[in-house]
């Protein structure tokens, strides 16, 4: 049985990916410093998967904290989710973002090299396509200019991995560019649990629907789209999780070097369409108003999914309706999010 190290494995996408890996027969080890997640996730993973996963509370930037994971386990592949991801926060805290995201990757890759672990799946983002409006984005679309430090950290991490791959050709690396991951596990035990007021659309709508927030502001109603609101490629987090299993399987049986894949559905959904689908899922109207545009937003973003379909055999199957109903299930079962660590 292959063993996969999942860094950031108690986070939103990481925890759902642990479930998908376990279901596909992989042995999973988790490393996370809990800077944006809680140990309650481990209990919930136990309930869902019926087992405990080996967990290391480790900061990936600190070799002395991450090395025991490699020393004490025979790791075959790594999925690197650990990182800071809030676009707005990255503008006010660029030092933290560059330091955390760049150093964690450097430390991780250094350890992989020393311990001869040569398969890496890296969490990248459609944000690396920058402000281009030439959609759909294919893996060959031009990269940058990113609009914020978070985006640049992804762009730089991709470049670091390209350089690394040239120098160490035995490495197999998959750069997965996620579009907009949303939704929750069908059990309602795991989902997105942002601290404070959410920045992203689905967690925000969930809180308005649940009554914790008063009103959704739709950022801009005058874009050059059918209903005037922005289009995004929302992908269910369980589809995304299954995409990681496909990527791990692909690396195990394919060439070395860098492999880039978009993970999206290939379909754009407008903010208003998403709100309407959520209203259907929760059974009542969502308090909303159209406000000014949010700086840095592009009108339309969706993926070309051809390459992932052809080479990974990956196709997202869950609908926007399922994304909304799973979010609502998660929200109603956990109105205050997960309980804090004691
Ligand atoms: P998340 O914040 O829920 O999960 C990230 C996890 O990494 C958290 O549990 C956090 O505690 C941990 N972490 C952060 N820095 C760490 C460090 N130095 N050492 C150890 N653990 C650390 O975020 P997510 O939404 O699950 O995102 C996972 C990855 O996917 C991130 O790299 C993110 O940039 C990328 N991504 C996310 C989205 C999205 O919309 N959610 C889109 C594109 C890419
Ligand atoms: N939106 C609103 N109101 C809100 C929140 C969002 O109208 O309160 C709109 C935004 O203007 C945008 C859409 O909903 O049109 C989606 O916004 P999100 O903030 O949920 O997502 P983004 O597309 O801006 O960004 C996400 C991730 C980034 C990632 C990017 C590309 O947050 O980390 O997708 O993958 F880089």
Short mmCIF file of N, CA and C and ligand atoms in Angstrom, two decimals, residues 85-87 124-128 148 150-151 154 177-182 198-205 215-220 223 229-232 234 269 271 293-294 296-299 301, ligand 2:
data_model
loop_
_atom_site.label_atom_id
_atom_site.label_comp_id
_atom_site.label_asym_id
_atom_site.label_seq_id
_atom_site.Cartn_x
_atom_site.Cartn_y
_atom_site.Cartn_z
N UNK A 85 -3.81 31.34 2.29
CA UNK A 85 -4.55 31.43 1.02
C UNK A 85 -5.51 32.61 0.89
N UNK A 86 -5.55 33.50 1.87
CA UNK A 86 -6.55 34.57 1.79
C UNK A 86 -6.00 35.75 0.98
N UNK A 87 -6.64 36.00 -0.15
CA UNK A 87 -6.17 37.02 -1.09
C UNK A 87 -6.04 38.39 -0.39
N UNK A 124 -1.77 24.41 -6.79
CA UNK A 124 -1.65 25.74 -7.38
C UNK A 124 -3.06 26.28 -7.60
N UNK A 125 -3.14 27.37 -8.34
CA UNK A 125 -4.43 28.05 -8.42
C UNK A 125 -4.60 28.70 -9.77
N UNK A 126 -5.84 28.83 -10.19
CA UNK A 126 -6.13 29.56 -11.42
C UNK A 126 -5.71 31.01 -11.31
N UNK A 127 -5.41 31.44 -10.11
CA UNK A 127 -4.96 32.82 -9.91
C UNK A 127 -3.66 33.10 -10.68
N UNK A 128 -2.88 32.05 -11.00
CA UNK A 128 -1.63 32.27 -11.75
C UNK A 128 -1.89 32.76 -13.17
N UNK A 148 -2.18 40.06 -6.54
CA UNK A 148 -1.96 40.15 -5.09
C UNK A 148 -0.81 39.22 -4.68
N UNK A 150 -0.60 36.77 -2.57
CA UNK A 150 -0.95 35.34 -2.53
C UNK A 150 -0.75 34.71 -3.91
N UNK A 151 -1.29 35.39 -4.94
CA UNK A 151 -1.17 34.88 -6.30
C UNK A 151 0.29 34.75 -6.72
N UNK A 154 1.96 31.63 -5.42
CA UNK A 154 1.65 30.42 -6.22
C UNK A 154 2.49 30.43 -7.50
N UNK A 177 -3.90 23.31 -10.90
CA UNK A 177 -4.45 24.67 -10.79
C UNK A 177 -5.95 24.58 -10.54
N UNK A 178 -6.31 24.83 -9.28
CA UNK A 178 -7.73 24.73 -8.92
C UNK A 178 -8.46 25.98 -9.35
N UNK A 179 -9.69 25.81 -9.76
CA UNK A 179 -10.55 26.96 -10.01
C UNK A 179 -11.25 27.32 -8.69
N UNK A 180 -12.53 27.25 -8.54
CA UNK A 180 -13.14 27.71 -7.28
C UNK A 180 -13.71 26.54 -6.47
N UNK A 181 -12.93 25.99 -5.55
CA UNK A 181 -13.41 24.85 -4.77
C UNK A 181 -14.49 25.28 -3.78
N UNK A 182 -15.62 24.59 -3.79
CA UNK A 182 -16.72 24.89 -2.86
C UNK A 182 -17.39 23.57 -2.45
N UNK A 198 -16.28 35.52 6.27
CA UNK A 198 -15.71 34.91 5.07
C UNK A 198 -15.47 35.93 3.95
N UNK A 199 -14.47 35.66 3.13
CA UNK A 199 -14.20 36.50 1.96
C UNK A 199 -14.80 35.90 0.70
N UNK A 200 -14.91 34.57 0.70
CA UNK A 200 -15.32 33.89 -0.53
C UNK A 200 -16.84 33.75 -0.59
N UNK A 201 -17.32 33.61 -1.83
CA UNK A 201 -18.76 33.68 -2.06
C UNK A 201 -19.57 32.61 -1.31
N UNK A 202 -19.20 31.34 -1.48
CA UNK A 202 -20.06 30.28 -0.91
C UNK A 202 -20.13 30.32 0.62
N UNK A 203 -18.98 30.46 1.31
CA UNK A 203 -19.08 30.56 2.77
C UNK A 203 -19.89 31.79 3.20
N UNK A 204 -19.79 32.87 2.42
CA UNK A 204 -20.54 34.09 2.77
C UNK A 204 -22.04 33.85 2.60
N UNK A 205 -22.42 33.27 1.44
CA UNK A 205 -23.85 32.99 1.22
C UNK A 205 -24.37 32.07 2.32
N UNK A 215 -26.52 40.29 5.10
CA UNK A 215 -26.81 40.49 3.68
C UNK A 215 -25.58 40.19 2.81
N UNK A 216 -25.81 39.57 1.68
CA UNK A 216 -24.72 39.35 0.72
C UNK A 216 -24.62 40.57 -0.18
N UNK A 217 -23.41 41.11 -0.30
CA UNK A 217 -23.19 42.13 -1.32
C UNK A 217 -22.61 41.46 -2.55
N UNK A 218 -23.29 41.61 -3.66
CA UNK A 218 -22.78 41.06 -4.92
C UNK A 218 -21.84 42.12 -5.50
N UNK A 219 -20.57 41.71 -5.69
CA UNK A 219 -19.56 42.68 -6.10
C UNK A 219 -19.64 42.97 -7.60
N UNK A 220 -20.50 43.89 -7.96
CA UNK A 220 -20.58 44.34 -9.35
C UNK A 220 -21.71 43.68 -10.12
N UNK A 223 -20.83 43.88 -15.15
CA UNK A 223 -19.80 43.22 -15.97
C UNK A 223 -20.41 42.83 -17.32
N UNK A 229 -23.13 39.87 -13.62
CA UNK A 229 -22.27 39.48 -12.49
C UNK A 229 -21.17 38.54 -12.98
N UNK A 230 -20.10 38.40 -12.18
CA UNK A 230 -18.92 37.63 -12.62
C UNK A 230 -19.21 36.14 -12.74
N UNK A 231 -18.51 35.50 -13.67
CA UNK A 231 -18.63 34.05 -13.87
C UNK A 231 -17.39 33.35 -13.30
N UNK A 232 -17.64 32.29 -12.54
CA UNK A 232 -16.54 31.48 -12.01
C UNK A 232 -16.82 30.01 -12.25
N UNK A 234 -16.97 26.96 -10.41
CA UNK A 234 -17.05 26.34 -9.09
C UNK A 234 -16.94 24.84 -9.24
N UNK A 269 -20.34 29.82 -13.86
CA UNK A 269 -21.62 30.10 -13.18
C UNK A 269 -21.54 31.53 -12.65
N UNK A 271 -22.54 34.90 -10.32
CA UNK A 271 -22.83 35.07 -8.90
C UNK A 271 -24.34 34.94 -8.67
N UNK A 293 -17.97 46.93 -7.74
CA UNK A 293 -17.03 45.86 -8.08
C UNK A 293 -15.96 45.72 -6.99
N UNK A 294 -15.43 44.51 -6.82
CA UNK A 294 -14.32 44.31 -5.88
C UNK A 294 -13.01 44.45 -6.67
N UNK A 296 -9.59 43.94 -8.36
CA UNK A 296 -8.82 42.72 -8.65
C UNK A 296 -9.66 41.60 -9.26
N UNK A 297 -11.00 41.70 -9.20
CA UNK A 297 -11.84 40.64 -9.78
C UNK A 297 -11.81 40.72 -11.30
N UNK A 298 -11.75 39.55 -11.96
CA UNK A 298 -11.93 39.54 -13.41
C UNK A 298 -13.36 39.10 -13.70
N UNK A 299 -13.85 39.45 -14.88
CA UNK A 299 -15.26 39.18 -15.20
C UNK A 299 -15.54 37.68 -15.29
N UNK A 301 -13.93 33.59 -15.44
CA UNK A 301 -12.84 32.63 -15.28
C UNK A 301 -13.42 31.23 -15.30
N1 LIG B 2 -18.38 37.63 -4.52
C1 LIG B 2 -19.44 38.46 -4.22
N2 LIG B 2 -19.68 38.73 -2.92
C2 LIG B 2 -18.96 38.19 -1.90
C3 LIG B 2 -17.88 37.33 -2.22
C4 LIG B 2 -17.62 37.08 -3.55
O1 LIG B 2 -20.12 38.97 -5.10
O2 LIG B 2 -19.22 38.50 -0.73
C5 LIG B 2 -18.11 37.33 -5.94
C6 LIG B 2 -16.73 37.77 -6.39
O3 LIG B 2 -16.77 39.12 -6.81
C7 LIG B 2 -16.46 36.79 -7.52
C8 LIG B 2 -17.19 35.51 -7.09
O4 LIG B 2 -18.14 35.93 -6.11
O5 LIG B 2 -17.04 37.26 -8.69
C9 LIG B 2 -16.28 34.49 -6.49
O6 LIG B 2 -15.49 35.11 -5.47
P1 LIG B 2 -14.59 34.29 -4.46
O7 LIG B 2 -13.97 35.28 -3.53
O8 LIG B 2 -15.38 33.18 -3.85
O9 LIG B 2 -13.51 33.61 -5.41
P2 LIG B 2 -12.45 34.26 -6.42
O10 LIG B 2 -12.81 33.78 -7.78
O11 LIG B 2 -12.29 35.69 -6.22
O12 LIG B 2 -11.09 33.60 -5.90
C10 LIG B 2 -10.95 32.20 -5.69
C11 LIG B 2 -10.00 31.95 -4.51
C12 LIG B 2 -8.61 32.38 -4.84
C13 LIG B 2 -8.17 31.76 -6.12
C14 LIG B 2 -9.16 32.07 -7.23
C15 LIG B 2 -8.79 31.37 -8.50
O13 LIG B 2 -10.43 32.65 -3.37
O14 LIG B 2 -7.75 31.92 -3.82
O15 LIG B 2 -10.46 31.63 -6.84
O16 LIG B 2 -8.64 30.02 -8.26
F1 LIG B 2 -6.97 32.26 -6.45
#
